[in-house]
Short mmCIF file of C-alpha atoms in Angstrom, two decimals:
data_model
loop_
_atom_site.label_atom_id
_atom_site.label_comp_id
_atom_site.label_asym_id
_atom_site.label_seq_id
_atom_site.Cartn_x
_atom_site.Cartn_y
_atom_site.Cartn_z
CA MET A 1 -14.15 -2.28 -50.95
CA THR A 2 -13.57 1.58 -50.72
CA GLU A 3 -13.95 2.48 -47.09
CA LEU A 4 -15.97 5.57 -46.36
CA SER A 5 -15.32 7.14 -42.90
CA TYR A 6 -15.11 10.61 -41.39
CA PRO A 7 -12.44 12.42 -39.58
CA ALA A 8 -12.13 11.92 -35.72
CA PRO A 9 -13.41 14.73 -33.56
CA ALA A 10 -10.83 16.84 -31.87
CA GLY A 11 -9.41 15.22 -28.93
CA GLU A 12 -10.24 11.77 -29.83
CA VAL A 13 -7.93 9.16 -31.28
CA SER A 14 -8.02 8.67 -35.03
CA THR A 15 -8.63 5.07 -36.70
CA GLY A 16 -5.06 5.44 -38.27
CA GLU A 17 -3.53 5.98 -34.70
CA LEU A 18 -5.50 2.95 -33.20
CA GLU A 19 -4.27 0.84 -36.29
CA LEU A 20 -0.60 1.98 -35.74
CA GLU A 21 -0.76 1.30 -32.02
CA ASP A 22 -2.40 -2.09 -32.72
CA ARG A 23 0.42 -2.85 -35.26
CA ALA A 24 3.27 -1.94 -32.93
CA SER A 25 1.83 -3.87 -29.89
CA LEU A 26 3.33 -7.18 -30.81
CA ARG A 27 6.65 -7.76 -32.61
CA ARG A 28 8.33 -11.09 -33.62
CA VAL A 29 11.15 -12.07 -31.50
CA ALA A 30 14.45 -12.08 -33.36
CA GLY A 31 16.67 -15.28 -33.17
CA LEU A 32 14.00 -18.10 -32.96
CA SER A 33 15.11 -20.64 -35.39
CA THR A 34 13.02 -21.97 -38.04
CA GLU A 35 15.35 -24.04 -39.89
CA LEU A 36 13.77 -26.86 -41.59
CA SER A 37 14.57 -30.60 -40.93
CA ASP A 38 12.09 -31.67 -43.66
CA ILE A 39 11.45 -28.96 -46.34
CA THR A 40 9.02 -31.31 -48.34
CA GLU A 41 5.92 -29.43 -47.19
CA VAL A 42 7.51 -25.79 -47.19
CA GLU A 43 4.77 -24.62 -49.67
CA TYR A 44 1.88 -25.36 -47.28
CA ARG A 45 3.44 -23.54 -44.25
CA GLN A 46 2.60 -19.92 -43.54
CA LEU A 47 5.34 -17.49 -44.39
CA ARG A 48 7.37 -16.56 -41.32
CA LEU A 49 10.42 -14.46 -41.52
CA GLU A 50 12.91 -13.95 -38.64
CA ARG A 51 16.62 -13.90 -39.71
CA VAL A 52 17.05 -13.52 -43.35
CA VAL A 53 19.90 -13.20 -46.12
CA LEU A 54 19.09 -11.42 -49.26
CA VAL A 55 20.33 -12.66 -52.60
CA GLY A 56 20.15 -10.73 -55.75
CA VAL A 57 21.33 -11.09 -59.52
CA TRP A 58 22.59 -8.15 -61.30
CA THR A 59 21.69 -8.63 -64.84
CA GLU A 60 21.05 -4.99 -66.23
CA GLY A 61 21.47 -1.41 -65.20
CA THR A 62 24.05 -0.06 -63.23
CA ALA A 63 25.67 -1.25 -59.94
CA ALA A 64 23.98 1.69 -58.02
CA GLN A 65 20.28 0.52 -59.50
CA SER A 66 21.26 -3.02 -58.39
CA GLU A 67 22.18 -2.01 -54.86
CA ALA A 68 19.17 0.24 -54.63
CA SER A 69 16.91 -2.88 -55.70
CA LEU A 70 18.59 -5.00 -52.73
CA ALA A 71 18.24 -2.05 -50.41
CA GLU A 72 14.40 -2.02 -51.15
CA LEU A 73 14.24 -5.74 -50.65
CA ALA A 74 15.61 -5.41 -47.30
CA ARG A 75 12.94 -2.74 -46.27
CA LEU A 76 10.27 -5.38 -47.62
CA ALA A 77 11.89 -7.88 -45.43
CA GLU A 78 12.05 -5.71 -42.38
CA THR A 79 8.25 -4.70 -43.21
CA ALA A 80 7.44 -8.23 -42.85
CA GLY A 81 8.93 -8.49 -39.52
CA SER A 82 12.36 -9.94 -40.19
CA GLU A 83 15.86 -9.05 -39.46
CA VAL A 84 18.06 -8.89 -42.39
CA LEU A 85 21.52 -10.35 -41.71
CA GLU A 86 23.44 -10.20 -44.88
CA GLY A 87 22.86 -9.16 -48.85
CA VAL A 88 24.82 -10.49 -51.60
CA VAL A 89 24.58 -9.60 -55.43
CA GLN A 90 25.89 -11.58 -58.30
CA ARG A 91 26.77 -10.25 -61.60
CA ARG A 92 25.33 -12.46 -64.38
CA THR A 93 23.94 -11.95 -67.86
CA LYS A 94 21.03 -13.85 -66.92
CA ALA A 95 19.87 -15.64 -63.84
CA ASP A 96 20.66 -19.37 -63.73
CA PRO A 97 17.66 -21.43 -64.69
CA ALA A 98 18.38 -24.33 -62.28
CA THR A 99 19.61 -22.22 -58.95
CA TYR A 100 19.12 -18.68 -59.95
CA ILE A 101 22.79 -17.92 -58.92
CA GLY A 102 24.53 -21.08 -60.16
CA SER A 103 25.78 -24.03 -58.17
CA GLY A 104 29.03 -22.74 -57.22
CA LYS A 105 27.58 -19.42 -55.87
CA VAL A 106 24.99 -21.75 -53.98
CA ARG A 107 27.79 -23.35 -52.08
CA GLU A 108 29.29 -20.00 -51.02
CA LEU A 109 25.62 -18.95 -50.03
CA PHE A 110 25.38 -21.93 -47.91
CA ASP A 111 28.44 -20.87 -45.92
CA VAL A 112 26.95 -17.45 -45.48
CA VAL A 113 23.73 -19.03 -44.29
CA VAL A 114 25.67 -21.20 -41.79
CA ALA A 115 27.97 -18.36 -40.47
CA THR A 116 24.90 -16.06 -39.92
CA GLU A 117 22.68 -18.51 -38.62
CA ALA A 118 20.09 -17.46 -40.84
CA ASP A 119 16.86 -19.44 -41.44
CA THR A 120 15.62 -17.93 -44.54
CA VAL A 121 16.88 -16.70 -47.89
CA VAL A 122 15.14 -14.05 -49.93
CA CYS A 123 15.76 -13.80 -53.60
CA ASP A 124 15.43 -10.44 -55.36
CA GLY A 125 13.20 -11.75 -58.29
CA GLU A 126 10.34 -14.20 -59.00
CA LEU A 127 11.76 -17.90 -58.78
CA SER A 128 10.55 -20.55 -60.84
CA PRO A 129 9.22 -23.72 -59.01
CA GLY A 130 12.50 -25.87 -60.04
CA GLN A 131 14.79 -22.92 -58.61
CA LEU A 132 12.81 -22.98 -55.26
CA ARG A 133 13.18 -26.71 -54.99
CA GLN A 134 16.52 -26.81 -55.76
CA LEU A 135 17.69 -23.76 -53.57
CA GLU A 136 15.91 -25.54 -50.69
CA ALA A 137 17.53 -28.71 -51.18
CA ARG A 138 21.19 -27.35 -50.96
CA LEU A 139 20.65 -24.41 -48.57
CA LYS A 140 18.70 -26.70 -46.27
CA VAL A 141 16.68 -23.51 -45.31
CA LYS A 142 13.44 -22.02 -46.45
CA VAL A 143 13.71 -19.86 -49.75
CA ILE A 144 11.18 -17.36 -50.91
CA ASP A 145 11.27 -14.88 -53.67
CA ARG A 146 10.38 -11.16 -54.06
CA THR A 147 6.88 -11.92 -55.17
CA ALA A 148 6.08 -14.07 -51.88
CA LEU A 149 7.62 -11.50 -49.68
CA ILE A 150 5.19 -8.91 -50.92
CA LEU A 151 2.26 -11.19 -50.92
CA ASP A 152 3.06 -11.93 -47.10
CA ILE A 153 3.20 -8.21 -46.27
CA PHE A 154 -0.29 -7.68 -48.06
CA ALA A 155 -1.63 -10.63 -45.95
CA GLN A 156 -0.55 -8.90 -43.07
CA HIS A 157 -1.95 -5.41 -43.68
CA ALA A 158 -5.17 -6.29 -45.42
CA ARG A 159 -7.88 -5.13 -43.03
CA SER A 160 -11.35 -4.97 -45.04
CA LYS A 161 -13.14 -8.31 -46.19
CA GLU A 162 -12.29 -7.58 -49.80
CA GLY A 163 -8.69 -6.72 -49.34
CA LYS A 164 -8.20 -10.06 -47.52
CA ALA A 165 -10.24 -11.83 -50.19
CA GLN A 166 -7.91 -10.21 -52.89
CA VAL A 167 -4.72 -10.90 -51.13
CA GLU A 168 -5.80 -14.56 -50.62
CA LEU A 169 -6.76 -14.98 -54.31
CA ALA A 170 -3.08 -13.34 -55.29
CA GLN A 171 -1.42 -16.08 -52.97
CA LEU A 172 -3.32 -19.17 -54.30
CA GLN A 173 -2.46 -17.95 -57.92
CA TYR A 174 1.10 -17.72 -56.98
CA LEU A 175 0.98 -21.26 -55.10
CA ILE A 176 -0.76 -23.11 -57.88
CA PRO A 177 2.14 -23.82 -60.34
CA ARG A 178 4.53 -24.08 -57.05
CA LEU A 179 2.65 -27.04 -55.54
CA ARG A 180 5.13 -29.96 -55.33
CA GLY A 181 5.89 -33.04 -52.85
CA TRP A 182 8.17 -35.88 -52.29
CA GLY A 183 7.96 -39.41 -51.06
CA GLU A 184 4.56 -40.16 -49.51
CA SER A 185 2.98 -36.81 -50.39
CA LEU A 186 2.95 -38.09 -53.96
CA SER A 187 1.37 -41.53 -53.18
CA ARG A 188 -1.94 -42.54 -54.88
CA GLN A 189 -5.10 -42.07 -52.95
CA ALA A 190 -7.43 -45.02 -53.25
CA GLY A 191 -10.12 -46.71 -51.47
CA GLY A 192 -8.89 -49.72 -49.18
CA ARG A 193 -5.46 -51.14 -50.67
CA ALA A 194 -4.64 -49.78 -54.11
CA GLY A 195 -5.08 -52.57 -56.67
CA GLY A 196 -5.98 -55.04 -53.82
CA ALA A 197 -9.09 -57.05 -53.34
CA ASN A 198 -10.38 -54.67 -50.86
CA GLY A 199 -10.39 -51.48 -52.85
CA GLY A 200 -13.80 -52.12 -54.29
CA VAL A 201 -15.36 -51.76 -57.79
CA GLY A 202 -13.67 -48.63 -59.40
CA LEU A 203 -11.02 -47.96 -56.72
CA ARG A 204 -8.35 -50.76 -57.79
CA GLY A 205 -5.19 -49.44 -59.43
CA PRO A 206 -3.82 -45.96 -59.15
CA GLY A 207 -5.90 -43.41 -57.80
CA GLU A 208 -5.53 -39.52 -57.56
CA THR A 209 -2.32 -38.11 -56.16
CA LYS A 210 -2.17 -35.92 -53.23
CA LEU A 211 -0.97 -33.10 -55.43
CA GLU A 212 -4.01 -33.41 -57.77
CA THR A 213 -6.05 -33.24 -54.85
CA ASP A 214 -4.59 -30.13 -53.47
CA ARG A 215 -4.72 -28.57 -57.09
CA ARG A 216 -8.53 -29.13 -57.42
CA ARG A 217 -9.14 -27.80 -53.82
CA ILE A 218 -7.21 -24.61 -54.39
CA ASN A 219 -8.95 -24.08 -57.76
CA LYS A 220 -12.43 -24.41 -56.06
CA ARG A 221 -11.18 -21.78 -53.60
CA VAL A 222 -10.05 -19.38 -56.19
CA ALA A 223 -13.20 -19.87 -58.11
CA LYS A 224 -15.24 -18.94 -54.87
CA LEU A 225 -12.90 -16.03 -54.21
CA ARG A 226 -13.41 -14.82 -57.74
CA ARG A 227 -17.34 -14.97 -57.25
CA GLU A 228 -16.94 -13.01 -53.90
CA ILE A 229 -14.73 -10.31 -55.45
CA ALA A 230 -17.08 -9.79 -58.22
CA GLY A 231 -19.94 -9.35 -55.74
CA MET A 232 -18.16 -6.83 -53.80
CA ASP A 233 -17.13 -5.32 -57.17
CA THR A 234 -20.83 -4.79 -58.05
CA ILE A 235 -21.53 -3.06 -54.66
CA ARG A 236 -18.60 -0.66 -55.57
CA ILE A 237 -20.11 -0.04 -58.91
CA THR A 238 -23.39 0.85 -57.50
CA LYS A 239 -21.84 3.31 -55.01
CA ARG A 240 -19.67 4.83 -57.83
CA GLY A 241 -22.87 4.99 -59.92
CA ARG A 242 -24.43 7.23 -57.39
CA ARG A 243 -21.54 9.83 -57.38
CA VAL A 244 -21.51 9.62 -61.12
CA ALA A 245 -25.30 10.30 -61.01
CA ASN A 246 -24.82 13.30 -58.91
CA GLU A 247 -21.83 14.24 -61.18
CA VAL A 248 -19.43 14.59 -58.18
CA PRO A 249 -15.78 14.78 -59.67
CA SER A 250 -13.36 12.10 -58.22
CA VAL A 251 -9.49 12.54 -57.58
CA ALA A 252 -7.51 9.28 -57.16
CA ILE A 253 -4.25 9.42 -55.13
CA VAL A 254 -1.45 6.80 -56.82
CA GLY A 255 2.00 6.59 -56.26
CA TYR A 256 5.02 4.43 -55.04
CA THR A 257 4.65 2.73 -51.74
CA ASN A 258 5.61 4.99 -48.77
CA ALA A 259 5.57 8.07 -51.02
CA GLY A 260 3.20 9.73 -48.59
CA LYS A 261 -0.27 9.04 -50.10
CA SER A 262 -2.03 8.54 -47.04
CA SER A 263 -0.20 11.61 -45.20
CA LEU A 264 -1.35 13.86 -48.35
CA LEU A 265 -5.14 12.53 -47.89
CA ASN A 266 -4.74 13.61 -44.11
CA ALA A 267 -3.37 16.79 -45.03
CA ILE A 268 -6.12 17.65 -47.50
CA THR A 269 -9.04 16.25 -45.89
CA GLY A 270 -8.05 15.50 -42.15
CA ALA A 271 -8.92 11.89 -42.64
CA GLY A 272 -6.88 10.48 -39.89
CA VAL A 273 -5.91 7.40 -41.75
CA LEU A 274 -2.99 5.27 -40.58
CA VAL A 275 0.36 6.93 -41.55
CA GLU A 276 3.52 4.73 -41.06
CA ASN A 277 7.10 5.07 -42.25
CA ALA A 278 6.81 1.48 -43.78
CA LEU A 279 6.12 -0.07 -47.20
CA PHE A 280 2.47 -0.89 -47.86
CA ALA A 281 1.35 0.40 -44.59
CA THR A 282 -2.25 0.86 -45.91
CA LEU A 283 -3.79 -1.23 -48.59
CA ASP A 284 -7.64 -0.74 -48.34
CA PRO A 285 -8.64 2.20 -50.33
CA THR A 286 -10.36 5.08 -48.38
CA THR A 287 -12.46 7.81 -49.73
CA ARG A 288 -13.09 11.27 -48.51
CA ARG A 289 -15.18 14.09 -49.54
CA SER A 290 -13.40 17.49 -49.98
CA THR A 291 -14.19 20.89 -51.36
CA THR A 292 -12.26 23.05 -53.73
CA PRO A 293 -11.23 26.82 -52.57
CA ASP A 294 -14.21 27.92 -54.91
CA GLY A 295 -16.58 25.70 -53.22
CA ARG A 296 -16.78 22.86 -55.54
CA THR A 297 -17.29 19.33 -53.84
CA TYR A 298 -15.33 16.47 -54.94
CA THR A 299 -14.13 13.01 -53.52
CA LEU A 300 -10.32 11.83 -53.04
CA THR A 301 -9.51 8.18 -52.72
CA ASP A 302 -6.29 6.75 -51.50
CA THR A 303 -5.21 3.71 -53.46
CA VAL A 304 -2.80 0.77 -52.88
CA GLY A 305 0.74 1.73 -53.35
CA PHE A 306 3.11 0.35 -56.26
CA VAL A 307 6.51 -0.97 -56.18
CA ARG A 308 9.10 -2.13 -58.86
CA HIS A 309 8.04 -5.57 -60.14
CA LEU A 310 4.67 -5.54 -58.55
CA PRO A 311 3.59 -9.23 -58.71
CA HIS A 312 1.05 -9.56 -61.59
CA GLN A 313 -1.03 -11.85 -59.26
CA LEU A 314 -1.64 -8.76 -57.11
CA VAL A 315 -2.32 -6.39 -60.10
CA ASP A 316 -5.03 -9.17 -61.28
CA ALA A 317 -6.53 -9.68 -57.87
CA PHE A 318 -6.71 -5.82 -56.98
CA ARG A 319 -7.90 -4.91 -60.52
CA SER A 320 -11.35 -3.82 -59.22
CA THR A 321 -9.76 -1.56 -56.62
CA LEU A 322 -7.40 -0.12 -59.15
CA ASP A 323 -10.14 0.38 -61.59
CA GLU A 324 -11.21 2.76 -59.05
CA ALA A 325 -8.27 4.92 -59.67
CA ALA A 326 -8.69 4.52 -63.55
CA ASP A 327 -12.29 5.81 -63.48
CA ALA A 328 -11.27 9.13 -61.57
CA ASP A 329 -11.40 12.56 -63.12
CA LEU A 330 -7.84 13.03 -62.11
CA LEU A 331 -4.92 11.00 -60.97
CA LEU A 332 -2.67 12.54 -58.20
CA HIS A 333 0.60 10.90 -58.90
CA VAL A 334 2.53 11.40 -55.50
CA VAL A 335 6.55 10.99 -55.77
CA ASP A 336 8.90 10.64 -52.77
CA GLY A 337 11.17 13.87 -53.25
CA ALA A 338 13.62 12.60 -50.88
CA ASP A 339 14.21 9.05 -52.52
CA PRO A 340 17.56 8.79 -54.27
CA ALA A 341 15.96 7.74 -57.58
CA PRO A 342 12.50 9.26 -57.61
CA GLU A 343 12.44 9.07 -61.47
CA GLU A 344 12.65 5.28 -61.25
CA GLN A 345 9.61 5.34 -58.93
CA VAL A 346 7.59 7.39 -61.48
CA ALA A 347 8.47 4.79 -64.21
CA ALA A 348 7.32 1.93 -62.12
CA VAL A 349 4.14 3.57 -61.14
CA ARG A 350 3.44 4.34 -64.89
CA GLU A 351 4.08 0.88 -65.78
CA VAL A 352 1.43 -0.43 -63.66
CA LEU A 353 -0.94 2.11 -64.86
CA ALA A 354 -0.32 1.37 -68.31
CA GLU A 355 -0.90 -2.25 -67.57
CA ILE A 356 -4.26 -1.40 -66.20
CA GLY A 357 -5.02 0.73 -69.17
CA ARG A 358 -4.44 -1.92 -71.63
CA HIS A 359 -7.45 -3.86 -70.06
CA ARG A 360 -9.69 -0.86 -70.54
CA SER A 361 -11.69 0.61 -73.40
CA SER A 362 -11.35 4.06 -72.21
CA ALA A 363 -8.24 6.16 -71.63
CA LEU A 364 -6.73 6.80 -68.29
CA PRO A 365 -7.45 10.09 -66.58
CA PRO A 366 -5.08 13.08 -66.77
CA GLU A 367 -2.18 12.89 -64.40
CA LEU A 368 -0.88 15.62 -61.90
CA ILE A 369 2.50 14.94 -60.51
CA VAL A 370 2.95 15.69 -56.67
CA ILE A 371 6.45 15.83 -55.30
CA ASN A 372 6.03 15.25 -51.76
CA LYS A 373 8.53 15.10 -48.73
CA ALA A 374 9.99 18.40 -49.79
CA ASP A 375 10.89 19.21 -46.17
CA ALA A 376 13.12 16.07 -46.37
CA ALA A 377 14.69 16.56 -49.69
CA ASP A 378 17.59 18.49 -50.41
CA GLU A 379 17.37 21.70 -52.72
CA LEU A 380 19.60 20.31 -55.36
CA SER A 381 17.43 17.05 -55.64
CA LEU A 382 14.14 19.38 -55.69
CA VAL A 383 15.73 21.59 -58.71
CA ARG A 384 16.55 18.37 -60.56
CA LEU A 385 13.01 17.07 -59.97
CA ARG A 386 11.47 20.54 -61.07
CA HIS A 387 13.35 20.19 -64.28
CA LEU A 388 12.47 16.64 -65.07
CA LEU A 389 8.71 17.32 -64.13
CA PRO A 390 8.19 20.74 -64.85
CA ASP A 391 4.23 20.86 -64.30
CA ALA A 392 4.57 18.97 -60.91
CA VAL A 393 3.52 20.53 -57.52
CA VAL A 394 5.94 20.54 -54.67
CA VAL A 395 4.35 19.94 -51.14
CA SER A 396 5.20 18.65 -47.84
CA ALA A 397 2.31 16.69 -46.31
CA ARG A 398 4.01 16.82 -42.81
CA THR A 399 4.44 20.53 -42.90
CA GLY A 400 1.56 21.67 -45.04
CA GLU A 401 4.11 23.39 -47.35
CA GLY A 402 2.45 23.67 -50.84
CA VAL A 403 -0.73 22.09 -50.04
CA GLY A 404 -2.65 25.45 -50.69
CA GLU A 405 -1.04 25.80 -54.27
CA LEU A 406 -2.04 21.90 -54.83
CA LEU A 407 -5.69 22.68 -53.69
CA GLU A 408 -5.66 25.47 -56.40
CA THR A 409 -4.22 23.20 -59.11
CA ILE A 410 -6.64 20.29 -58.31
CA ALA A 411 -9.54 22.95 -58.82
CA ASP A 412 -8.26 23.89 -61.90
CA ARG A 413 -7.72 20.60 -63.39
CA LEU A 414 -11.08 19.26 -62.32
CA PRO A 415 -14.09 19.25 -64.77
CA ARG A 416 -16.04 22.16 -64.72
CA PRO A 417 -20.07 22.51 -65.00
CA GLU A 418 -20.66 23.61 -68.73
CA VAL A 419 -23.77 25.66 -68.52
CA THR A 420 -23.57 29.36 -67.54
CA VAL A 421 -26.76 30.78 -65.98
CA GLU A 422 -27.71 34.08 -64.61
CA ALA A 423 -30.67 34.07 -62.21
CA VAL A 424 -32.48 35.86 -59.41
CA VAL A 425 -33.39 33.17 -56.97
CA PRO A 426 -36.21 34.26 -54.39
CA TYR A 427 -35.22 33.77 -50.69
CA THR A 428 -38.04 31.29 -50.46
CA ARG A 429 -35.94 28.83 -52.95
CA GLY A 430 -32.80 28.81 -50.80
CA GLU A 431 -32.28 25.31 -51.43
CA LEU A 432 -31.34 26.14 -55.27
CA VAL A 433 -28.75 28.58 -54.05
CA ALA A 434 -27.49 25.84 -51.70
CA ARG A 435 -27.44 23.52 -54.71
CA VAL A 436 -25.54 26.17 -56.82
CA HIS A 437 -22.73 26.50 -54.04
CA SER A 438 -22.39 22.76 -53.63
CA ASP A 439 -22.84 21.33 -57.15
CA GLY A 440 -21.88 24.33 -59.30
CA GLU A 441 -19.29 27.08 -59.65
CA VAL A 442 -20.61 30.48 -58.32
CA LEU A 443 -18.89 33.18 -60.38
CA THR A 444 -20.67 36.28 -58.87
CA GLU A 445 -23.36 36.54 -56.01
CA GLU A 446 -25.27 39.72 -54.99
CA HIS A 447 -28.25 39.87 -52.59
CA LEU A 448 -31.23 42.07 -53.69
CA PRO A 449 -34.53 43.16 -52.21
CA GLU A 450 -36.27 40.24 -54.35
CA GLY A 451 -33.79 37.67 -53.89
CA THR A 452 -30.24 36.22 -54.66
CA ARG A 453 -28.58 37.45 -57.90
CA LEU A 454 -26.41 34.48 -59.07
CA CYS A 455 -23.88 34.05 -62.02
CA ALA A 456 -22.71 30.45 -61.96
CA ARG A 457 -21.77 27.54 -64.11
CA VAL A 458 -23.90 24.41 -63.16
CA ARG A 459 -24.78 21.25 -64.48
CA PRO A 460 -27.74 20.82 -67.19
CA ASP A 461 -30.33 19.68 -64.62
CA LEU A 462 -29.62 22.28 -62.24
CA ALA A 463 -29.75 24.92 -64.96
CA SER A 464 -33.26 23.37 -65.72
CA ALA A 465 -34.33 24.12 -62.21
CA LEU A 466 -33.09 27.68 -62.26
CA GLN A 467 -34.46 28.48 -65.62
CA ALA A 468 -37.83 29.93 -64.12
CA TYR A 469 -35.48 32.34 -62.42
CA ALA A 470 -33.22 33.12 -65.08
CA THR A 471 -32.59 36.58 -66.51
CA ASN A 472 -30.59 35.16 -69.44
CA PRO A 473 -33.27 33.35 -71.34
CA SER A 474 -30.76 31.30 -73.42
CA PRO A 475 -28.00 29.98 -71.10
CA ALA A 476 -24.72 29.13 -72.70
#
């Protein structure tokens, strides 16, 4: 659910600073072994990462792109609280359907795991249930994929009730096709002795497997979570309906994770939300009220960050949150100007936005590219980005550079009231003048003995209220 809060007064600690302090208060101790003596129930254990080895398969693109993908996987693993010991990449035309990297490379990977004393292997891709089982059986340690890693980070960072429900729904959707078991975990559940005389009528013979029981329980939980999220979505729609009724323009901040979206929100509104140099530091959307340089009011919403190969379970679970961005009047697409390959970030974000747009009847709102971290980027990279994205605005949320130009651009891109009215409003009707300033766009203003002369662009309902004092009988 969209969180509405207000900036902390001067001298007080903001909510984001408190969250950052709480997040940094306890850290996992590296070196505690979690090697599995029995990996048959690995899917039921909560994900705990300590010492990991990364594995990638390079099937397309350049070597630099493959290494960048593995470097991003390392940052994801560190964000989840683990220590990265080693990273290896294999060049293949396609991933091996049985073991992801091939049986020969699995033996080499086992030697790496033993040499580094790692307890977890993280694969840079989404593994099938069969690949997971084969790798765990041969490596004798826990194996997870990129999707499970991202889901674990989301589970750690979700704060609101809606965010936690959305993450749990995504985790269960990921888990359902990967339920498995061996030995006793596949035994039939029956009353008494299965097939014996003490089983009772209707209970003799094979019963339900534990696998089927777990699947049924998970499906029930998924159905309950969908109902809860739908109820929270109704509240969100109601709140948005009020803003639409008041015709308050909305701006949504989207972009790659760690591009500086929350920092930009703080720079524009002084929101004081959590800012951390980590991937997916903030998940719960935050909405703040702001004003344009010409005095018009609008809302600014910080949304969840995107990443390459964002799990489709998360896109489905966070659809109601992402729709908040799709229903905005303007999208601020924040790009990390200091990233080695910012154009790939732009492509990844637009891919997710396109997936959201395919499920909508209306078009996505217009996009304004904002190149952030200008203070950390070198001049050559900024020149290249300005050439690739000629309409972009270059800013630094940390130093405030370019924020004024960004506010002017936002004011130009936001929808303007369509009715131009000229009126002399008596001083006894000061509330109408206040409404013109808050909800309209004042072109000229003059104080006369009989009242305030205004020339402004306003909404039709406000134009009707001003009609009694209008000096242009037919407003256009």
